[in-house]
PDB file of C-alpha atoms in Angstrom:
ATOM      1  CA  ASP I   1       0.293  -0.174   0.069  1.00  0.00           C
ATOM      2  CA  THR I   2       1.548   3.559  -0.751  1.00  0.00           C
ATOM      3  CA  GLY I   3      -0.576   5.391   1.539  1.00  0.00           C
ATOM      4  CA  VAL I   4      -2.944   8.006   1.075  1.00  0.00           C
ATOM      5  CA  SER I   5      -3.434   9.375  -2.749  1.00  0.00           C
ATOM      6  CA  GLN I   6      -4.484  12.610  -4.132  1.00  0.00           C
ATOM      7  CA  ASP I   7      -5.318  13.926  -7.309  1.00  0.00           C
ATOM      8  CA  PRO I   8      -4.388  16.453  -8.607  1.00  0.00           C
ATOM      9  CA  ARG I   9      -1.535  17.382  -6.688  1.00  0.00           C
ATOM     10  CA  HIS I  10      -2.464  21.322  -8.528  1.00  0.00           C
ATOM     11  CA  LYS I  11      -5.326  23.008  -9.689  1.00  0.00           C
ATOM     12  CA  ILE I  12      -5.827  26.606 -11.525  1.00  0.00           C
ATOM     13  CA  THR I  13      -9.190  27.463 -11.906  1.00  0.00           C
ATOM     14  CA  LYS I  14     -11.196  29.944 -12.970  1.00  0.00           C
ATOM     15  CA  ARG I  15     -13.959  31.645 -10.795  1.00  0.00           C
ATOM     16  CA  GLY I  16     -17.231  30.198 -11.374  1.00  0.00           C
ATOM     17  CA  GLN I  17     -16.303  26.774 -12.511  1.00  0.00           C
ATOM     18  CA  ASN I  18     -17.116  23.592 -10.444  1.00  0.00           C
ATOM     19  CA  VAL I  19     -14.224  21.161  -9.531  1.00  0.00           C
ATOM     20  CA  THR I  20     -13.919  17.989  -8.274  1.00  0.00           C
ATOM     21  CA  PHE I  21     -10.452  16.490  -6.713  1.00  0.00           C
ATOM     22  CA  ARG I  22     -10.160  12.331  -5.691  1.00  0.00           C
ATOM     23  CA  CYS I  23      -8.683  10.516  -2.535  1.00  0.00           C
ATOM     24  CA  ASP I  24      -7.854   7.159  -2.833  1.00  0.00           C
ATOM     25  CA  PRO I  25      -7.282   5.390   1.095  1.00  0.00           C
ATOM     26  CA  ILE I  26      -5.186   3.600   3.090  1.00  0.00           C
ATOM     27  CA  SER I  27      -7.770   0.343   1.694  1.00  0.00           C
ATOM     28  CA  GLU I  28      -8.035  -1.079   5.158  1.00  0.00           C
ATOM     29  CA  HIS I  29      -8.530   2.204   6.655  1.00  0.00           C
ATOM     30  CA  ASN I  30     -12.698   2.109   7.357  1.00  0.00           C
ATOM     31  CA  ARG I  31     -12.540   6.358   7.800  1.00  0.00           C
ATOM     32  CA  LEU I  32     -12.103   8.983   5.272  1.00  0.00           C
ATOM     33  CA  TYR I  33     -11.456  12.981   6.400  1.00  0.00           C
ATOM     34  CA  TRP I  34     -11.432  16.023   4.293  1.00  0.00           C
ATOM     35  CA  TYR I  35      -9.246  18.992   5.426  1.00  0.00           C
ATOM     36  CA  ARG I  36      -8.580  22.212   4.309  1.00  0.00           C
ATOM     37  CA  GLN I  37      -5.283  24.585   5.253  1.00  0.00           C
ATOM     38  CA  THR I  38      -5.534  28.218   4.100  1.00  0.00           C
ATOM     39  CA  LEU I  39      -1.614  30.123   4.917  1.00  0.00           C
ATOM     40  CA  GLY I  40      -1.038  30.294   8.371  1.00  0.00           C
ATOM     41  CA  GLN I  41      -3.832  28.113   9.254  1.00  0.00           C
ATOM     42  CA  GLY I  42      -3.888  24.488  10.720  1.00  0.00           C
ATOM     43  CA  PRO I  43      -5.776  22.000   8.654  1.00  0.00           C
ATOM     44  CA  GLU I  44      -9.434  22.843   9.477  1.00  0.00           C
ATOM     45  CA  PHE I  45     -11.970  19.450   9.000  1.00  0.00           C
ATOM     46  CA  LEU I  46     -14.703  19.523   6.361  1.00  0.00           C
ATOM     47  CA  THR I  47     -16.557  16.621   6.709  1.00  0.00           C
ATOM     48  CA  TYR I  48     -15.612  12.882   6.799  1.00  0.00           C
ATOM     49  CA  PHE I  49     -16.774   9.333   6.340  1.00  0.00           C
ATOM     50  CA  GLN I  50     -16.876   5.986   7.970  1.00  0.00           C
ATOM     51  CA  ASN I  51     -17.228   3.666   4.820  1.00  0.00           C
ATOM     52  CA  GLU I  52     -19.524   4.725   2.872  1.00  0.00           C
ATOM     53  CA  ALA I  53     -21.737   6.711   5.470  1.00  0.00           C
ATOM     54  CA  GLN I  54     -21.376  10.936   5.665  1.00  0.00           C
ATOM     55  CA  LEU I  55     -20.788  11.496   9.401  1.00  0.00           C
ATOM     56  CA  GLU I  56     -20.063  14.758   9.390  1.00  0.00           C
ATOM     57  CA  LYS I  57     -20.440  17.909   7.662  1.00  0.00           C
ATOM     58  CA  SER I  58     -18.587  21.377   9.108  1.00  0.00           C
ATOM     59  CA  ARG I  59     -20.087  24.461   8.904  1.00  0.00           C
ATOM     60  CA  LEU I  60     -16.969  25.580   6.425  1.00  0.00           C
ATOM     61  CA  LEU I  61     -18.810  23.280   3.734  1.00  0.00           C
ATOM     62  CA  SER I  62     -21.197  25.373   2.024  1.00  0.00           C
ATOM     63  CA  ASP I  63     -23.873  24.035   0.526  1.00  0.00           C
ATOM     64  CA  ARG I  64     -21.493  24.809  -3.038  1.00  0.00           C
ATOM     65  CA  PHE I  65     -19.473  22.147  -1.531  1.00  0.00           C
ATOM     66  CA  SER I  66     -20.052  17.840  -1.706  1.00  0.00           C
ATOM     67  CA  ALA I  67     -18.171  15.008  -1.067  1.00  0.00           C
ATOM     68  CA  GLU I  68     -18.911  10.903  -1.383  1.00  0.00           C
ATOM     69  CA  ARG I  69     -17.730   8.233  -0.640  1.00  0.00           C
ATOM     70  CA  PRO I  70     -19.326   5.427  -3.230  1.00  0.00           C
ATOM     71  CA  LYS I  71     -19.077   1.950  -1.807  1.00  0.00           C
ATOM     72  CA  GLY I  72     -16.419   3.175   1.132  1.00  0.00           C
ATOM     73  CA  SER I  73     -13.038   3.080  -0.951  1.00  0.00           C
ATOM     74  CA  PHE I  74     -11.830   6.108  -2.501  1.00  0.00           C
ATOM     75  CA  SER I  75     -13.961   9.472  -2.048  1.00  0.00           C
ATOM     76  CA  THR I  76     -14.120  13.065  -4.176  1.00  0.00           C
ATOM     77  CA  LEU I  77     -14.952  16.092  -3.341  1.00  0.00           C
ATOM     78  CA  GLU I  78     -16.218  18.462  -5.459  1.00  0.00           C
ATOM     79  CA  ILE I  79     -16.491  22.584  -5.406  1.00  0.00           C
ATOM     80  CA  GLN I  80     -19.818  24.363  -7.623  1.00  0.00           C
ATOM     81  CA  ARG I  81     -19.039  27.779  -8.514  1.00  0.00           C
ATOM     82  CA  THR I  82     -15.728  28.000  -7.480  1.00  0.00           C
ATOM     83  CA  GLU I  83     -14.622  31.611  -5.246  1.00  0.00           C
ATOM     84  CA  GLN I  84     -11.486  33.285  -4.664  1.00  0.00           C
ATOM     85  CA  GLY I  85     -11.820  32.233  -1.138  1.00  0.00           C
ATOM     86  CA  ASP I  86     -12.159  29.092  -2.371  1.00  0.00           C
ATOM     87  CA  SER I  87      -8.563  29.375  -3.143  1.00  0.00           C
ATOM     88  CA  ALA I  88      -6.458  25.822  -0.562  1.00  0.00           C
ATOM     89  CA  MET I  89      -4.602  23.110   0.414  1.00  0.00           C
ATOM     90  CA  TYR I  90      -7.281  20.123   0.194  1.00  0.00           C
ATOM     91  CA  LEU I  91      -6.207  17.349   2.221  1.00  0.00           C
ATOM     92  CA  CYS I  92      -6.975  13.850   2.991  1.00  0.00           C
ATOM     93  CA  ALA I  93      -6.445  11.506   5.812  1.00  0.00           C
ATOM     94  CA  SER I  94      -7.590   8.146   6.356  1.00  0.00           C
ATOM     95  CA  SER I  95      -7.465   5.765   9.544  1.00  0.00           C
ATOM     96  CA  HIS I  96      -8.652   3.141  11.290  1.00  0.00           C
ATOM     97  CA  ARG I  97     -11.602   3.683  13.561  1.00  0.00           C
ATOM     98  CA  GLY I  98     -10.509   7.018  13.996  1.00  0.00           C
ATOM     99  CA  TYR I  99      -7.292   6.581  15.080  1.00  0.00           C
ATOM    100  CA  GLY I 100      -3.757   7.070  13.192  1.00  0.00           C
ATOM    101  CA  TYR I 101      -4.628   9.354  10.416  1.00  0.00           C
ATOM    102  CA  THR I 102      -2.341   9.250   7.728  1.00  0.00           C
ATOM    103  CA  PHE I 103      -2.488  12.409   5.060  1.00  0.00           C
ATOM    104  CA  GLY I 104      -2.031  12.364   1.644  1.00  0.00           C
ATOM    105  CA  SER I 105       0.233  15.240   0.049  1.00  0.00           C
ATOM    106  CA  GLY I 106      -2.781  17.334  -0.599  1.00  0.00           C
ATOM    107  CA  THR I 107      -4.679  19.296  -3.741  1.00  0.00           C
ATOM    108  CA  ARG I 108      -3.485  23.183  -4.201  1.00  0.00           C
ATOM    109  CA  LEU I 109      -6.267  24.567  -6.090  1.00  0.00           C
ATOM    110  CA  THR I 110      -5.890  28.220  -7.110  1.00  0.00           C
ATOM    111  CA  VAL I 111      -8.858  30.579  -8.340  1.00  0.00           C
ATOM    112  CA  VAL I 112      -8.334  32.847 -10.094  1.00  0.00           C
TER     113      VAL I 112
ATOM    114  CA  ASP O   1     -14.056  30.467  18.865  1.00  0.00           C
ATOM    115  CA  GLN O   2     -10.343  28.473  18.833  1.00  0.00           C
ATOM    116  CA  GLN O   3      -9.628  25.380  20.779  1.00  0.00           C
ATOM    117  CA  VAL O   4      -6.481  24.723  20.315  1.00  0.00           C
ATOM    118  CA  LYS O   5      -3.833  27.614  20.450  1.00  0.00           C
ATOM    119  CA  GLN O   6      -0.350  27.204  19.382  1.00  0.00           C
ATOM    120  CA  ASN O   7       0.732  31.266  20.442  1.00  0.00           C
ATOM    121  CA  SER O   8       4.345  31.011  18.795  1.00  0.00           C
ATOM    122  CA  PRO O   9       3.877  30.941  15.459  1.00  0.00           C
ATOM    123  CA  SER O  10       7.778  30.577  15.239  1.00  0.00           C
ATOM    124  CA  LEU O  11      10.649  29.644  16.974  1.00  0.00           C
ATOM    125  CA  SER O  12      14.432  29.110  15.865  1.00  0.00           C
ATOM    126  CA  VAL O  13      16.568  26.357  17.786  1.00  0.00           C
ATOM    127  CA  GLN O  14      20.724  25.363  17.303  1.00  0.00           C
ATOM    128  CA  GLU O  15      21.432  22.073  16.456  1.00  0.00           C
ATOM    129  CA  GLY O  16      21.526  19.917  19.336  1.00  0.00           C
ATOM    130  CA  ARG O  17      19.739  21.961  21.461  1.00  0.00           C
ATOM    131  CA  ILE O  18      16.307  21.498  22.965  1.00  0.00           C
ATOM    132  CA  SER O  19      13.278  22.453  20.669  1.00  0.00           C
ATOM    133  CA  ILE O  20       9.978  23.034  23.013  1.00  0.00           C
ATOM    134  CA  LEU O  21       6.869  23.478  21.503  1.00  0.00           C
ATOM    135  CA  ASN O  22       3.373  24.438  23.002  1.00  0.00           C
ATOM    136  CA  CYS O  23       0.372  23.779  22.777  1.00  0.00           C
ATOM    137  CA  ASP O  24      -3.389  25.441  24.876  1.00  0.00           C
ATOM    138  CA  TYR O  25      -6.631  23.879  24.653  1.00  0.00           C
ATOM    139  CA  THR O  26      -9.485  24.790  25.830  1.00  0.00           C
ATOM    140  CA  ASN O  27     -12.497  21.584  26.457  1.00  0.00           C
ATOM    141  CA  SER O  28     -11.607  19.497  28.952  1.00  0.00           C
ATOM    142  CA  MET O  29     -13.264  16.279  27.269  1.00  0.00           C
ATOM    143  CA  PHE O  30      -9.989  16.574  24.616  1.00  0.00           C
ATOM    144  CA  ASP O  31      -8.948  12.718  25.558  1.00  0.00           C
ATOM    145  CA  TYR O  32      -6.552  12.273  22.773  1.00  0.00           C
ATOM    146  CA  PHE O  33      -3.775  14.745  21.894  1.00  0.00           C
ATOM    147  CA  LEU O  34      -1.140  14.336  19.035  1.00  0.00           C
ATOM    148  CA  TRP O  35       1.761  16.461  16.910  1.00  0.00           C
ATOM    149  CA  TYR O  36       1.961  16.020  13.381  1.00  0.00           C
ATOM    150  CA  LYS O  37       5.533  17.643  11.385  1.00  0.00           C
ATOM    151  CA  LYS O  38       4.238  19.003   7.848  1.00  0.00           C
ATOM    152  CA  TYR O  39       6.785  19.780   5.280  1.00  0.00           C
ATOM    153  CA  PRO O  40       6.398  22.300   2.544  1.00  0.00           C
ATOM    154  CA  ALA O  41       4.316  20.685  -0.373  1.00  0.00           C
ATOM    155  CA  GLU O  42       2.945  17.586   1.676  1.00  0.00           C
ATOM    156  CA  GLY O  43       0.818  16.194   3.904  1.00  0.00           C
ATOM    157  CA  PRO O  44       0.799  16.174   7.998  1.00  0.00           C
ATOM    158  CA  THR O  45       2.853  13.110   9.379  1.00  0.00           C
ATOM    159  CA  PHE O  46       2.204  12.151  12.445  1.00  0.00           C
ATOM    160  CA  LEU O  47       4.758  12.349  14.821  1.00  0.00           C
ATOM    161  CA  ILE O  48       3.812  11.159  18.303  1.00  0.00           C
ATOM    162  CA  SER O  49       0.614  10.956  20.516  1.00  0.00           C
ATOM    163  CA  ILE O  50      -0.778  10.723  24.304  1.00  0.00           C
ATOM    164  CA  SER O  51      -3.906  10.235  25.754  1.00  0.00           C
ATOM    165  CA  SER O  52      -5.508  11.591  28.848  1.00  0.00           C
ATOM    166  CA  ILE O  53      -4.657   8.873  31.157  1.00  0.00           C
ATOM    167  CA  LYS O  54      -1.436   9.777  30.839  1.00  0.00           C
ATOM    168  CA  ASP O  55       1.460  12.775  31.391  1.00  0.00           C
ATOM    169  CA  LYS O  56       4.208  11.704  29.390  1.00  0.00           C
ATOM    170  CA  ASN O  57       5.377   9.911  26.360  1.00  0.00           C
ATOM    171  CA  GLU O  58       8.612   9.334  24.783  1.00  0.00           C
ATOM    172  CA  ASP O  59       9.672   8.368  21.602  1.00  0.00           C
ATOM    173  CA  GLY O  60      13.494   8.482  20.675  1.00  0.00           C
ATOM    174  CA  ARG O  61      14.096  12.227  20.501  1.00  0.00           C
ATOM    175  CA  PHE O  62      10.136  13.321  20.835  1.00  0.00           C
ATOM    176  CA  THR O  63       8.578  13.828  23.950  1.00  0.00           C
ATOM    177  CA  VAL O  64       5.502  14.481  24.283  1.00  0.00           C
ATOM    178  CA  PHE O  65       4.444  16.239  28.025  1.00  0.00           C
ATOM    179  CA  LEU O  66       0.553  16.745  28.618  1.00  0.00           C
ATOM    180  CA  ASN O  67      -0.589  18.910  32.314  1.00  0.00           C
ATOM    181  CA  LYS O  68      -4.294  18.319  32.298  1.00  0.00           C
ATOM    182  CA  SER O  69      -5.172  20.407  34.925  1.00  0.00           C
ATOM    183  CA  ALA O  70      -3.279  23.277  32.974  1.00  0.00           C
ATOM    184  CA  LYS O  71      -4.944  22.283  29.454  1.00  0.00           C
ATOM    185  CA  HIS O  72      -1.266  22.195  28.081  1.00  0.00           C
ATOM    186  CA  LEU O  73       0.849  20.015  25.957  1.00  0.00           C
ATOM    187  CA  SER O  74       4.404  20.079  24.844  1.00  0.00           C
ATOM    188  CA  LEU O  75       6.641  18.549  22.551  1.00  0.00           C
ATOM    189  CA  HIS O  76      10.458  18.165  23.358  1.00  0.00           C
ATOM    190  CA  ILE O  77      12.957  17.296  20.843  1.00  0.00           C
ATOM    191  CA  VAL O  78      16.297  16.961  22.118  1.00  0.00           C
ATOM    192  CA  PRO O  79      18.460  17.244  20.250  1.00  0.00           C
ATOM    193  CA  SER O  80      17.563  19.643  17.737  1.00  0.00           C
ATOM    194  CA  GLN O  81      18.251  18.638  14.048  1.00  0.00           C
ATOM    195  CA  PRO O  82      18.099  20.681  11.232  1.00  0.00           C
ATOM    196  CA  GLY O  83      16.267  17.888   9.528  1.00  0.00           C
ATOM    197  CA  ASP O  84      13.752  19.013  12.150  1.00  0.00           C
ATOM    198  CA  SER O  85      13.333  21.640  10.567  1.00  0.00           C
ATOM    199  CA  ALA O  86       9.313  21.940   9.475  1.00  0.00           C
ATOM    200  CA  VAL O  87       5.727  23.091  10.830  1.00  0.00           C
ATOM    201  CA  TYR O  88       4.470  21.453  13.879  1.00  0.00           C
ATOM    202  CA  PHE O  89       0.646  20.982  14.166  1.00  0.00           C
ATOM    203  CA  CYS O  90      -0.971  20.275  17.296  1.00  0.00           C
ATOM    204  CA  ALA O  91      -4.159  17.973  17.308  1.00  0.00           C
ATOM    205  CA  VAL O  92      -6.619  16.931  19.719  1.00  0.00           C
ATOM    206  CA  SER O  93     -10.318  14.499  19.535  1.00  0.00           C
ATOM    207  CA  SER O  94     -12.429  13.654  22.326  1.00  0.00           C
ATOM    208  CA  GLY O  95     -13.938  10.414  22.281  1.00  0.00           C
ATOM    209  CA  ASN O  96     -12.904   9.501  18.818  1.00  0.00           C
ATOM    210  CA  THR O  97     -13.803  12.387  17.327  1.00  0.00           C
ATOM    211  CA  PRO O  98     -12.456  14.328  13.627  1.00  0.00           C
ATOM    212  CA  LEU O  99      -8.765  16.270  15.492  1.00  0.00           C
ATOM    213  CA  VAL O 100      -8.780  20.165  16.319  1.00  0.00           C
ATOM    214  CA  PHE O 101      -6.003  21.349  14.879  1.00  0.00           C
ATOM    215  CA  GLY O 102      -3.801  24.281  15.982  1.00  0.00           C
ATOM    216  CA  LYS O 103      -2.222  26.880  13.590  1.00  0.00           C
ATOM    217  CA  GLY O 104       1.058  25.437  13.558  1.00  0.00           C
ATOM    218  CA  THR O 105       4.491  27.104  15.137  1.00  0.00           C
ATOM    219  CA  ARG O 106       7.142  27.150  12.519  1.00  0.00           C
ATOM    220  CA  LEU O 107      10.803  25.670  14.070  1.00  0.00           C
ATOM    221  CA  SER O 108      13.921  26.272  12.416  1.00  0.00           C
ATOM    222  CA  VAL O 109      17.073  24.443  13.785  1.00  0.00           C
ATOM    223  CA  ILE O 110      19.686  26.099  12.426  1.00  0.00           C
ATOM    224  CA  ALA O 111      23.451  24.502  11.730  1.00  0.00           C
TER     225      ALA O 111
END
């Protein structure tokens, strides 16, 4: 297993466009988390899944954001109608039952 | 309101000396505490953790201390090495809830 994989590593998009990111967790991990990190801040929790069920969403996750984890494997995070304030590093992590998070390298989104 | 505070944005230490990074939290319900290390363009990597039933945990050059009454934890690195230069995040959890992170402290170890 090569760890948590995120794709793409970098994404530049025009304001108003939709973007989708993918995360492939460690295969035996049942929990998957999405975090967002902006400059000078720590990772901020967005949402998490246990298997295919989305158990919690942060108030940071506006209506323009949606996440899925079909069949409890990989996950996608979609942002519709992107805004400049969405520019950030989007981090995915996985864990076994909530212990020992392993993070991916992140997707850096730039909205121009 | 910030639940986890790392009040020092940066710290500079000479190689071979001790680095002490600090973290304060507000909620006494937190029962699991971790430190992560982050290099540029990479995701955070787990360093060391401690549960609320202990007050010290050691792993090689890294030791985490927990003071529950003060709601304070610290990370000691000794001796510090240039490869330790990174951003260090404190993270906390309560009852296996998603981790809450501090803003981080940038450590620079000078050779």
